[in-house]
Short mmCIF file of N, CA and C in Angstrom, two decimals:
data_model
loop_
_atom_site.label_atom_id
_atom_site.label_comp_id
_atom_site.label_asym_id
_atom_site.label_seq_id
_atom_site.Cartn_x
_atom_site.Cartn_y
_atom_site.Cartn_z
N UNK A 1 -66.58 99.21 -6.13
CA UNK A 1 -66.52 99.88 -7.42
C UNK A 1 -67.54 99.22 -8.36
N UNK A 2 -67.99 100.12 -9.14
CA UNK A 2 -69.00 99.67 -9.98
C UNK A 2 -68.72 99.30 -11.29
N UNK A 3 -69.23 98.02 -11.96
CA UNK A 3 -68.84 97.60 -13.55
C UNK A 3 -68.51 99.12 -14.34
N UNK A 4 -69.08 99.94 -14.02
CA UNK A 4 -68.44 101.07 -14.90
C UNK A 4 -67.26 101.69 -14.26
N UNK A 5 -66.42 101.40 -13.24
CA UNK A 5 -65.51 102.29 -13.12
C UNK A 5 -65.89 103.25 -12.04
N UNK A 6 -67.42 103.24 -11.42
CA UNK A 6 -67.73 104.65 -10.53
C UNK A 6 -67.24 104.04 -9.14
N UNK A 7 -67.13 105.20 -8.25
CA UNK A 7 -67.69 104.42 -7.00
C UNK A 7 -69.23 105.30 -6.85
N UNK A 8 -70.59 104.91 -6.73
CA UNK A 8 -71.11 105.82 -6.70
C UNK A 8 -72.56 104.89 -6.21
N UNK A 9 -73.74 105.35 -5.39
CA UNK A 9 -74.32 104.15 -4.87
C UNK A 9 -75.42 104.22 -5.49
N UNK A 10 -76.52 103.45 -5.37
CA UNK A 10 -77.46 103.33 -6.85
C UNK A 10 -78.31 104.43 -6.52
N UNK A 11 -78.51 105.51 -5.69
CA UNK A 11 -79.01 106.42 -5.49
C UNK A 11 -78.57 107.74 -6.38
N UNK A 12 -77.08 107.30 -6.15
CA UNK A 12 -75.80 108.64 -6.75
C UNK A 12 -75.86 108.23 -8.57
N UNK A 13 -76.38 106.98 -8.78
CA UNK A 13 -76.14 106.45 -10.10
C UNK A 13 -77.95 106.64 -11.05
N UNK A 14 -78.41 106.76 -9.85
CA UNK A 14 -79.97 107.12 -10.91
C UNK A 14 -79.91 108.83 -10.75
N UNK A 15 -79.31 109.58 -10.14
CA UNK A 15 -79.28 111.09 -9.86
C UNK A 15 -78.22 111.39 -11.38
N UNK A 16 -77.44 110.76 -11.25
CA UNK A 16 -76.52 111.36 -12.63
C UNK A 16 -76.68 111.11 -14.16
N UNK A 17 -77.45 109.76 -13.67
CA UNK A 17 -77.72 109.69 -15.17
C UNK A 17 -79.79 110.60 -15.74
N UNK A 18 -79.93 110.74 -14.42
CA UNK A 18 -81.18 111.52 -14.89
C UNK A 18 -80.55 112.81 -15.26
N UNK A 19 -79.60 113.47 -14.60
CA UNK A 19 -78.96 114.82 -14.88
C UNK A 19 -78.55 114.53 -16.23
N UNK A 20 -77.60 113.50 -16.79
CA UNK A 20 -77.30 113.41 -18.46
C UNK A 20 -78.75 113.55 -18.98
N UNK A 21 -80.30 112.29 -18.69
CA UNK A 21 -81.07 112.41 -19.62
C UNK A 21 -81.54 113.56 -19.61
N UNK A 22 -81.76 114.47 -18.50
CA UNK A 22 -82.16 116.48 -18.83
C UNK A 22 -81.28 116.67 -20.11
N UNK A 23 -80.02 116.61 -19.64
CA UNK A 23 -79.40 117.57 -20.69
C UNK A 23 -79.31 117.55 -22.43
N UNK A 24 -80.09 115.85 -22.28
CA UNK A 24 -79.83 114.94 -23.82
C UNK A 24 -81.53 115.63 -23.89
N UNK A 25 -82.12 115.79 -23.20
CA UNK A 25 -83.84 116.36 -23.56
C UNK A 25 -83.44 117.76 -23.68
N UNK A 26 -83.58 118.82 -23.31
CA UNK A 26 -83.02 120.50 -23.40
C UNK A 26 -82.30 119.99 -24.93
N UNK A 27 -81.40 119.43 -25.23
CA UNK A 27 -80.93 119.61 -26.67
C UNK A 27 -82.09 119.32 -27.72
N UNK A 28 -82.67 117.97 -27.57
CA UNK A 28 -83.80 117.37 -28.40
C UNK A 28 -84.93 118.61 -28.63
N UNK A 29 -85.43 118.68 -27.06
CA UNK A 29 -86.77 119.62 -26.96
C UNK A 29 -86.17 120.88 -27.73
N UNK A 30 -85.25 121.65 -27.80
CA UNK A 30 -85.42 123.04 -28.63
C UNK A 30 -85.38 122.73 -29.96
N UNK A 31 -84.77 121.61 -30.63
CA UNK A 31 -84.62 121.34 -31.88
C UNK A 31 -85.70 120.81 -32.82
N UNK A 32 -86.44 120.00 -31.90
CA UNK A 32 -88.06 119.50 -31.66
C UNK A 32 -89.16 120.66 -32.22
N UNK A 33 -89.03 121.33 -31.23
CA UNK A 33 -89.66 122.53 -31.19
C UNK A 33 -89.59 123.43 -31.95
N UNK A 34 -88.55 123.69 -32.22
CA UNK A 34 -88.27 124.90 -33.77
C UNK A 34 -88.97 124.18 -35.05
N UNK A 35 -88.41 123.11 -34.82
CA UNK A 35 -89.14 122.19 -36.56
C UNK A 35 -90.46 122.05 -36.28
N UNK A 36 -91.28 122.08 -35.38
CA UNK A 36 -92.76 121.61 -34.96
C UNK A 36 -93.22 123.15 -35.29
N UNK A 37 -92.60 124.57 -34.81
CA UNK A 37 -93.29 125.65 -34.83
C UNK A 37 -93.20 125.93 -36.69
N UNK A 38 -91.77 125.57 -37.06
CA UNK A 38 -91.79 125.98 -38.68
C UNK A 38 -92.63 125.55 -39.25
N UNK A 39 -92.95 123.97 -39.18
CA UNK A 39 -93.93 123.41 -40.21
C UNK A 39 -95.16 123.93 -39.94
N UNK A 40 -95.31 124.42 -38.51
CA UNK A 40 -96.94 124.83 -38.60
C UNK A 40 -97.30 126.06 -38.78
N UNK A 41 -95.79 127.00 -39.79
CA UNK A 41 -96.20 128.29 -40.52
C UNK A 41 -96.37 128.13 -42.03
N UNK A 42 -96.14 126.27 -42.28
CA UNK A 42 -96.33 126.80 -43.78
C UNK A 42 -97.53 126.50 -44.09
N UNK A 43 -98.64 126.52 -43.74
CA UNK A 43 -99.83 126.05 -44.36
C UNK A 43 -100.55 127.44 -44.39
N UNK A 44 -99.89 128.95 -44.16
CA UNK A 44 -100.30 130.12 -44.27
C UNK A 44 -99.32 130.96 -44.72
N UNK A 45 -98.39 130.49 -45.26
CA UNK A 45 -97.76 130.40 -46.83
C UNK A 45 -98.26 130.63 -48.46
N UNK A 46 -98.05 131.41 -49.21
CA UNK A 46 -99.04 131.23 -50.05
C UNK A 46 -99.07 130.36 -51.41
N UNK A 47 -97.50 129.49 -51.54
CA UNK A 47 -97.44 128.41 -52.54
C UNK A 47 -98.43 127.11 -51.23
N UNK A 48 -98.40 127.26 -50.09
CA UNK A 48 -98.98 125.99 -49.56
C UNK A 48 -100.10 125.37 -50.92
N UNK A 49 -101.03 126.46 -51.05
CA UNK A 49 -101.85 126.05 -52.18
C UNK A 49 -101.54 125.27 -53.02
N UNK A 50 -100.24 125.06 -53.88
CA UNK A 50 -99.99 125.22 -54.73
C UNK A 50 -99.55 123.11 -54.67
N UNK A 51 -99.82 122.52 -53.18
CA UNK A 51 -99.22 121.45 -53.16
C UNK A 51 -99.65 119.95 -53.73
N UNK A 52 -99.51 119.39 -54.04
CA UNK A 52 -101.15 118.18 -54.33
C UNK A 52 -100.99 117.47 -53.46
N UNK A 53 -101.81 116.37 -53.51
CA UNK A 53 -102.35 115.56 -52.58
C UNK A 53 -101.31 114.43 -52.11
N UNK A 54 -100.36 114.16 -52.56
CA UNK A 54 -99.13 113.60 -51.90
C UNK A 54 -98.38 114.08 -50.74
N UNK A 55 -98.16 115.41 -51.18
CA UNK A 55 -97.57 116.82 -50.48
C UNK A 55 -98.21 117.21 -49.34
N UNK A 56 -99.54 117.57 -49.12
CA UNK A 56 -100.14 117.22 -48.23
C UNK A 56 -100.28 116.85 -47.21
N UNK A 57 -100.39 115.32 -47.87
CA UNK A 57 -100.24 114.08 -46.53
C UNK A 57 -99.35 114.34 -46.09
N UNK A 58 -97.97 113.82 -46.66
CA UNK A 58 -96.89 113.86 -46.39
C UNK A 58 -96.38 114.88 -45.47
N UNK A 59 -97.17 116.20 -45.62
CA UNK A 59 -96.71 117.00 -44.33
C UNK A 59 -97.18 116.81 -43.33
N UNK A 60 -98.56 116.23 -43.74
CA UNK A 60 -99.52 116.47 -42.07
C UNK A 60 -98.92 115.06 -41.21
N UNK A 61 -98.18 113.94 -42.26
CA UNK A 61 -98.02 113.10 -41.04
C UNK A 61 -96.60 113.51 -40.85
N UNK A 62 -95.76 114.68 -41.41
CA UNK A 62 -94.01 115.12 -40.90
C UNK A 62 -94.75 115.98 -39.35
N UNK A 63 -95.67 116.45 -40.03
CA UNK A 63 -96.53 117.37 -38.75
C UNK A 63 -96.74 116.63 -37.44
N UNK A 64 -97.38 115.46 -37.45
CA UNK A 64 -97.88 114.68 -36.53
C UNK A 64 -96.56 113.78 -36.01
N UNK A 65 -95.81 113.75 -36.67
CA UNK A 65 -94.27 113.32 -36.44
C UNK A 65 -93.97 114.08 -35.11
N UNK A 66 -93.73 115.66 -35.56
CA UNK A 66 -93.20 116.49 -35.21
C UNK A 66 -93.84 116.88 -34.01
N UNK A 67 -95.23 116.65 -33.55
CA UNK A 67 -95.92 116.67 -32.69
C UNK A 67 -95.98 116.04 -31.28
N UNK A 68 -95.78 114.64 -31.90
CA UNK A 68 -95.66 113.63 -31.15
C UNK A 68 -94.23 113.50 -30.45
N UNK A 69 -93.37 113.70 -31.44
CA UNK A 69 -91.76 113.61 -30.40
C UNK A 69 -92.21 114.78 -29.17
N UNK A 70 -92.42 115.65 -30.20
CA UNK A 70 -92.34 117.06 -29.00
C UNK A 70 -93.19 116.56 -27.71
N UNK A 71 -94.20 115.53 -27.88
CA UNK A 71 -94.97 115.28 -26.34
C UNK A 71 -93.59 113.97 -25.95
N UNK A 72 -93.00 113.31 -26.37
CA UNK A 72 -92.41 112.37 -26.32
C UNK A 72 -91.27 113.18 -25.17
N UNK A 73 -90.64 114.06 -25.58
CA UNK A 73 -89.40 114.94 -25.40
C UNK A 73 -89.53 115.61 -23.81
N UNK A 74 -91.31 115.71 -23.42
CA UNK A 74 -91.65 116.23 -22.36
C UNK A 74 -92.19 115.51 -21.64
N UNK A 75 -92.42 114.66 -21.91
CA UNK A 75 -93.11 112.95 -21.20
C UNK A 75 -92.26 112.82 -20.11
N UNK A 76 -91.27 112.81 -19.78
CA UNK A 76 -90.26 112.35 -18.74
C UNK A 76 -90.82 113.24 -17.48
N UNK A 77 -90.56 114.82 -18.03
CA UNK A 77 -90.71 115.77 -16.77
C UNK A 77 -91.94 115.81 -16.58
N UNK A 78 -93.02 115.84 -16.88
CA UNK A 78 -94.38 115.61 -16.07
C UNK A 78 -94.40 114.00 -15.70
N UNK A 79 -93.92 113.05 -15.64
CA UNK A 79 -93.94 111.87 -14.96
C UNK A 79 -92.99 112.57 -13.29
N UNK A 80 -92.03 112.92 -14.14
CA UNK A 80 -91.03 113.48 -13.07
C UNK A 80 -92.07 114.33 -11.76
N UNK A 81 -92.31 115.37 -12.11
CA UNK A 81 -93.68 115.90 -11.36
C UNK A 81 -93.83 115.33 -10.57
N UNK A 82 -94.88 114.52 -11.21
CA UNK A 82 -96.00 113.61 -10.42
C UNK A 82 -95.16 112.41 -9.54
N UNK A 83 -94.03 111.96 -9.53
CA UNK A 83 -93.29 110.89 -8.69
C UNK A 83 -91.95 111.59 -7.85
N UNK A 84 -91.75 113.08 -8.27
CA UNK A 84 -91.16 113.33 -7.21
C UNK A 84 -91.60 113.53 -5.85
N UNK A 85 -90.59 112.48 -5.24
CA UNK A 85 -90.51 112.45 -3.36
C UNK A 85 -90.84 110.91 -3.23
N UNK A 86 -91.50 110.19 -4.33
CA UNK A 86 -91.80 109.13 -4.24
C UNK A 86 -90.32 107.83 -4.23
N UNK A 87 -89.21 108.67 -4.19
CA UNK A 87 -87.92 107.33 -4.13
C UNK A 87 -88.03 106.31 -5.16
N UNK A 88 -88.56 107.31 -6.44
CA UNK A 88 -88.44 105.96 -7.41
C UNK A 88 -87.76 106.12 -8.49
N UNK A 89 -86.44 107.00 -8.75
CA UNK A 89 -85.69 107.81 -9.75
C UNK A 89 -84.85 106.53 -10.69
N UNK A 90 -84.79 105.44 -9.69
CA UNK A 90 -84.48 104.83 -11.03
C UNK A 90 -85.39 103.93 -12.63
N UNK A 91 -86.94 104.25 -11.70
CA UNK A 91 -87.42 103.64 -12.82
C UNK A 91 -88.10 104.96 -13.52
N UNK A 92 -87.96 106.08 -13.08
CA UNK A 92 -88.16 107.45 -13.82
C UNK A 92 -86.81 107.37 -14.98
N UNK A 93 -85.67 107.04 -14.35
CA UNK A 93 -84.79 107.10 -15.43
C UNK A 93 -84.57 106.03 -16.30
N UNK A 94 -85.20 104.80 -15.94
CA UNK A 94 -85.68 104.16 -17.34
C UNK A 94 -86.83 104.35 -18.22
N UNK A 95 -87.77 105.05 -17.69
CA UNK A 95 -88.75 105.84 -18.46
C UNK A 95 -88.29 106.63 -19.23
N UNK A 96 -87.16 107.69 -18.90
CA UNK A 96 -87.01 108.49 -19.54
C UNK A 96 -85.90 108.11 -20.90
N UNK A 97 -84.89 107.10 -20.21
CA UNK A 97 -84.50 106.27 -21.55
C UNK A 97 -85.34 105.72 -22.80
N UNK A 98 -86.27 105.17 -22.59
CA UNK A 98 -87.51 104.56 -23.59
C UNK A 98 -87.78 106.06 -24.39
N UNK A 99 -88.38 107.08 -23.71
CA UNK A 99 -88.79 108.31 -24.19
C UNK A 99 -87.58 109.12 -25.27
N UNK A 100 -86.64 108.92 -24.71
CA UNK A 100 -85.15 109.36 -25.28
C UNK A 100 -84.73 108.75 -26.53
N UNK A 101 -85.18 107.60 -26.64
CA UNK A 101 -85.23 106.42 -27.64
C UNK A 101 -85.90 106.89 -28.92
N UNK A 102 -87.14 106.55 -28.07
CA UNK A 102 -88.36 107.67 -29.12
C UNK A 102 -88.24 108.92 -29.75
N UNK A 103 -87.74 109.63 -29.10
CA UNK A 103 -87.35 110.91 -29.14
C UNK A 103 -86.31 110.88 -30.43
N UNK A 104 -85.66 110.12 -30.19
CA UNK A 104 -84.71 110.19 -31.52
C UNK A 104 -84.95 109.60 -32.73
N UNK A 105 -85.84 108.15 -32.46
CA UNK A 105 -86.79 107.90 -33.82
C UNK A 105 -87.57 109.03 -34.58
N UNK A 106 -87.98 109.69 -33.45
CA UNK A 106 -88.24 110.84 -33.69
C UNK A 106 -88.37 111.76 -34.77
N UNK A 107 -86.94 112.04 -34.28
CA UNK A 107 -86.52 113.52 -35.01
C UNK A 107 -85.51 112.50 -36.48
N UNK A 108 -85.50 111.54 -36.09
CA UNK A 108 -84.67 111.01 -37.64
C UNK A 108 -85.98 110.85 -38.36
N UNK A 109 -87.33 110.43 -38.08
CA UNK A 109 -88.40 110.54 -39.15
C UNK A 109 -88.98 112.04 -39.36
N UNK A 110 -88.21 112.89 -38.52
CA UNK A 110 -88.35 114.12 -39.03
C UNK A 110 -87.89 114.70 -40.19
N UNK A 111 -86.20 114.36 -40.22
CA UNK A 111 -85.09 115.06 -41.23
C UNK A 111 -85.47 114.25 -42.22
N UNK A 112 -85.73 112.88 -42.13
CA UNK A 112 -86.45 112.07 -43.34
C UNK A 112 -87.64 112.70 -44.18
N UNK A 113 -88.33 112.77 -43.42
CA UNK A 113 -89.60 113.46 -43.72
C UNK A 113 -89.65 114.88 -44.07
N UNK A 114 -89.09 115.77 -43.47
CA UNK A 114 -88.65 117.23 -44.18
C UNK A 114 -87.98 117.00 -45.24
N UNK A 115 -87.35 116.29 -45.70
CA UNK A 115 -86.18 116.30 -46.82
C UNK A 115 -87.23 115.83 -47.91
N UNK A 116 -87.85 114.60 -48.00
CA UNK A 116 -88.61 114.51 -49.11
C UNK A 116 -89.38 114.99 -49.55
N UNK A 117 -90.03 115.91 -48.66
CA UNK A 117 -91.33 117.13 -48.80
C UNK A 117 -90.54 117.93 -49.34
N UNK A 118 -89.48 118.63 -48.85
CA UNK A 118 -88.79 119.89 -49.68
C UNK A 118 -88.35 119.22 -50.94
N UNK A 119 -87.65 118.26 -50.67
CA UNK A 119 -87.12 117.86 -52.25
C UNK A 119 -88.09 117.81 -53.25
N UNK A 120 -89.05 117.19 -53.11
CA UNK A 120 -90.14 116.49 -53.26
C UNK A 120 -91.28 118.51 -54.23
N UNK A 121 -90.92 119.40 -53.13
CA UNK A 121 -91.59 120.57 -54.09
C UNK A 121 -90.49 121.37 -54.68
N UNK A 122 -89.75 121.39 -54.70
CA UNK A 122 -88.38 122.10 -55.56
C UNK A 122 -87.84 121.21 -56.59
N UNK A 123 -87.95 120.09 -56.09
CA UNK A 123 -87.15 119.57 -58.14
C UNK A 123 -87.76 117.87 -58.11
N UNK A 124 -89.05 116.99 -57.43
CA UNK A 124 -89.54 116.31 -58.36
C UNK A 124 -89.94 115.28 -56.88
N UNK A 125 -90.85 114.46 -57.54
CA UNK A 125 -91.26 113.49 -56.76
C UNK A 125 -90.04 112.10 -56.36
N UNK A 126 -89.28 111.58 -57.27
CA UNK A 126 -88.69 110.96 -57.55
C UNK A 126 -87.23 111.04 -56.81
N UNK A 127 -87.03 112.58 -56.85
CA UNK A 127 -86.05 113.27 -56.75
C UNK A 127 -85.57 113.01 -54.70
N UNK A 128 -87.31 114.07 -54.41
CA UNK A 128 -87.49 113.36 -52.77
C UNK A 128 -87.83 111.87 -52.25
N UNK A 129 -87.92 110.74 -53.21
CA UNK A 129 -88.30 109.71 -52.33
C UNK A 129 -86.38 109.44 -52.98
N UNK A 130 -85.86 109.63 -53.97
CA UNK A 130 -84.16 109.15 -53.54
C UNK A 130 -83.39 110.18 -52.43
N UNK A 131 -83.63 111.18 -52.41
CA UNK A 131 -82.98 111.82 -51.29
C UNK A 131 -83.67 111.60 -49.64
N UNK A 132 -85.08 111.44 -49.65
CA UNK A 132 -85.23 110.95 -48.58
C UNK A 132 -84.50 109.32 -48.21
N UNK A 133 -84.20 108.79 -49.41
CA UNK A 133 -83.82 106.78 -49.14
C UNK A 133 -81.70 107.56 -48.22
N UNK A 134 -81.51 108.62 -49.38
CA UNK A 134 -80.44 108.66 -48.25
C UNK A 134 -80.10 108.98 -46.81
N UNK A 135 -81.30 109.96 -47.16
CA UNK A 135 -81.06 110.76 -45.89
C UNK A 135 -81.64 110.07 -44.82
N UNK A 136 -82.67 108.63 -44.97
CA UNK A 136 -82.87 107.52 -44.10
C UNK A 136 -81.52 106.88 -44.04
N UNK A 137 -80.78 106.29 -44.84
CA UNK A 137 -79.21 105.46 -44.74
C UNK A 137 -78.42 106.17 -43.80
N UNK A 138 -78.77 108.16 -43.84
CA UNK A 138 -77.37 108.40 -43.09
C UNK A 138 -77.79 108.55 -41.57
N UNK A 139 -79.52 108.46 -41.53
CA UNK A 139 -80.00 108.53 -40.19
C UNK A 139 -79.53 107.13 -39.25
N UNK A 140 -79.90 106.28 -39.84
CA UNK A 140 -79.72 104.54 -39.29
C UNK A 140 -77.76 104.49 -38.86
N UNK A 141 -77.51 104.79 -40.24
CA UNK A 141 -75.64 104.67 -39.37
C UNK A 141 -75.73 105.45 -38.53
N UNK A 142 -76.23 107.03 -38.51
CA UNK A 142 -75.85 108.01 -37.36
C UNK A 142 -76.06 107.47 -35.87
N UNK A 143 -77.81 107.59 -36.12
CA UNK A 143 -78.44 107.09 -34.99
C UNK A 143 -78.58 105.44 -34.41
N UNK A 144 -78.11 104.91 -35.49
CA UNK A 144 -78.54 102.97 -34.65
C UNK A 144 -76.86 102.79 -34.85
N UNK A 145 -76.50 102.34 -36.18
CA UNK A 145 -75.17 101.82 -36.25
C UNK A 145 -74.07 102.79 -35.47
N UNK A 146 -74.04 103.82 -35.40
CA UNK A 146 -72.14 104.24 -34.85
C UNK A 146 -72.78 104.23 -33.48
N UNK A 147 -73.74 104.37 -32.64
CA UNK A 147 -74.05 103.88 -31.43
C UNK A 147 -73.60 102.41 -30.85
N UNK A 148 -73.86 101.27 -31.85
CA UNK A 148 -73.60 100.17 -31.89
C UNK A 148 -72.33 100.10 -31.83
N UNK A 149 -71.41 100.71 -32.35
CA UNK A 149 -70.18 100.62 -33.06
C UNK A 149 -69.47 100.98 -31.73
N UNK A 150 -70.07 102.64 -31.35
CA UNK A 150 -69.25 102.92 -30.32
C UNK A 150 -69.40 101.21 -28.65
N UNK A 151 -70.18 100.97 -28.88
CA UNK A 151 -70.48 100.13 -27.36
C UNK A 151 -69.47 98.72 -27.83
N UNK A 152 -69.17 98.64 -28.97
CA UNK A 152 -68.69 97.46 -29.01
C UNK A 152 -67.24 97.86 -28.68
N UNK A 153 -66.61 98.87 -29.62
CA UNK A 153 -65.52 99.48 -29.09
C UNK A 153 -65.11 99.93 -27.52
N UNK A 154 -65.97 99.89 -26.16
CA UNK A 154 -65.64 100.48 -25.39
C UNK A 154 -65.83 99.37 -24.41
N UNK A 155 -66.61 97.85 -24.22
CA UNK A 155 -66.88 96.92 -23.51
C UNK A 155 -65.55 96.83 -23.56
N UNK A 156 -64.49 96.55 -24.03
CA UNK A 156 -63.00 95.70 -23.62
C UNK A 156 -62.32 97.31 -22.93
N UNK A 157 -62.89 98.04 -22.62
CA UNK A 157 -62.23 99.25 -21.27
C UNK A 157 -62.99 98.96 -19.94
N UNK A 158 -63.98 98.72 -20.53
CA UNK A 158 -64.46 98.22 -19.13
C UNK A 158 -64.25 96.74 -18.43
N UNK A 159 -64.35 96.44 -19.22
CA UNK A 159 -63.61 94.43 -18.79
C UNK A 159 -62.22 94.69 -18.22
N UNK A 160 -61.51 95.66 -18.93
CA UNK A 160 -60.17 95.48 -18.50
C UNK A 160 -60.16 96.25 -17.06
N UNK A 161 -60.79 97.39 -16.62
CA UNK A 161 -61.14 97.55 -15.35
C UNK A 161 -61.53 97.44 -13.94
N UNK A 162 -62.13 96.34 -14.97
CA UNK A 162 -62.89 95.60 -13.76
C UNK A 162 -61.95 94.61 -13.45
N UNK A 163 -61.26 94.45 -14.53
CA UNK A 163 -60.02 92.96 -14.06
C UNK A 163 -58.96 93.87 -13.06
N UNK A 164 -58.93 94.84 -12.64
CA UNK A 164 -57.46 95.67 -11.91
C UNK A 164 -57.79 95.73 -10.51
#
């Protein structure tokens, strides 16, 4: 039996958890993708004009944000490609962990970054760098801290398992 509770052999254990990282990518990649295609309709918009030079930047690097996860999000399956048959799925599925990682730095400097740009042209400069400072606070608990939180909570189920 394995520290987690499986019986399952390290062949059966890099096959399942690559099947979770697909399914954690298919969620990322469409969500990725919708925000990467929106932002690149507003610059043929006709307030786009209307933005200054803060506004701007600020989109082209939410843009290049948005760009980059999206190659981040697909990085796994063209590695995948190119090393299937090669018997090497478990260090594909630590590749694809790192990428998954990224992937979610990601898209939290996305919602960061969309939020202060919108805030930022609807009611003030000031307005989007405090709503972006939250909407960074609620990314970090979401994404780093209740992750943390959950693993600390669940090591004493597995200790106690392994003791039976």
């Amino acid at each position: 039996m394995d520290e987690d509770g499986r019986r399952e052999t390290e062949d059966e254990r890099s096959d399942r958890k690559w099947g979770d990282l697909l399914q954690e990518m298919r969620v990322m990649q469409t969500g990725t993708q919708l925000i990467a295609g929106f932002l690149l309709t507003l610059p043929f918009q006709g307030r786009f004009e209307e933005l200054d030079g803060y506004q701007r930047g600020l989109y082209l690097a939410v843009v290049l944000v948005a760009l980059v996860t999206t190659d981040l999000v697909i990085s796994p399956i063209a590695v995948h490609r190119r090393l299937s048959g090669h018997h090497v799925k478990d260090r594909l599925v630590a590749l694809a962990d790192v990428a998954v990682r990224g992937v979610l730095a990601g898209i939290g400097l996305l919602i960061v970054g969309i939020t202060v740009l919108v805030v930022d042209v609807v009611v003030g400069r000031a307005a989007g760098l405090q709503a972006g400072g939250a909407l960074l606070a609620i990314v970090v608990a979401l994404l780093v801290l209740l992750p943390e939180w959950a693993l600390r909570h669940v090591r004493p189920r597995v200790s106690a398992r392994r003791d039976r």
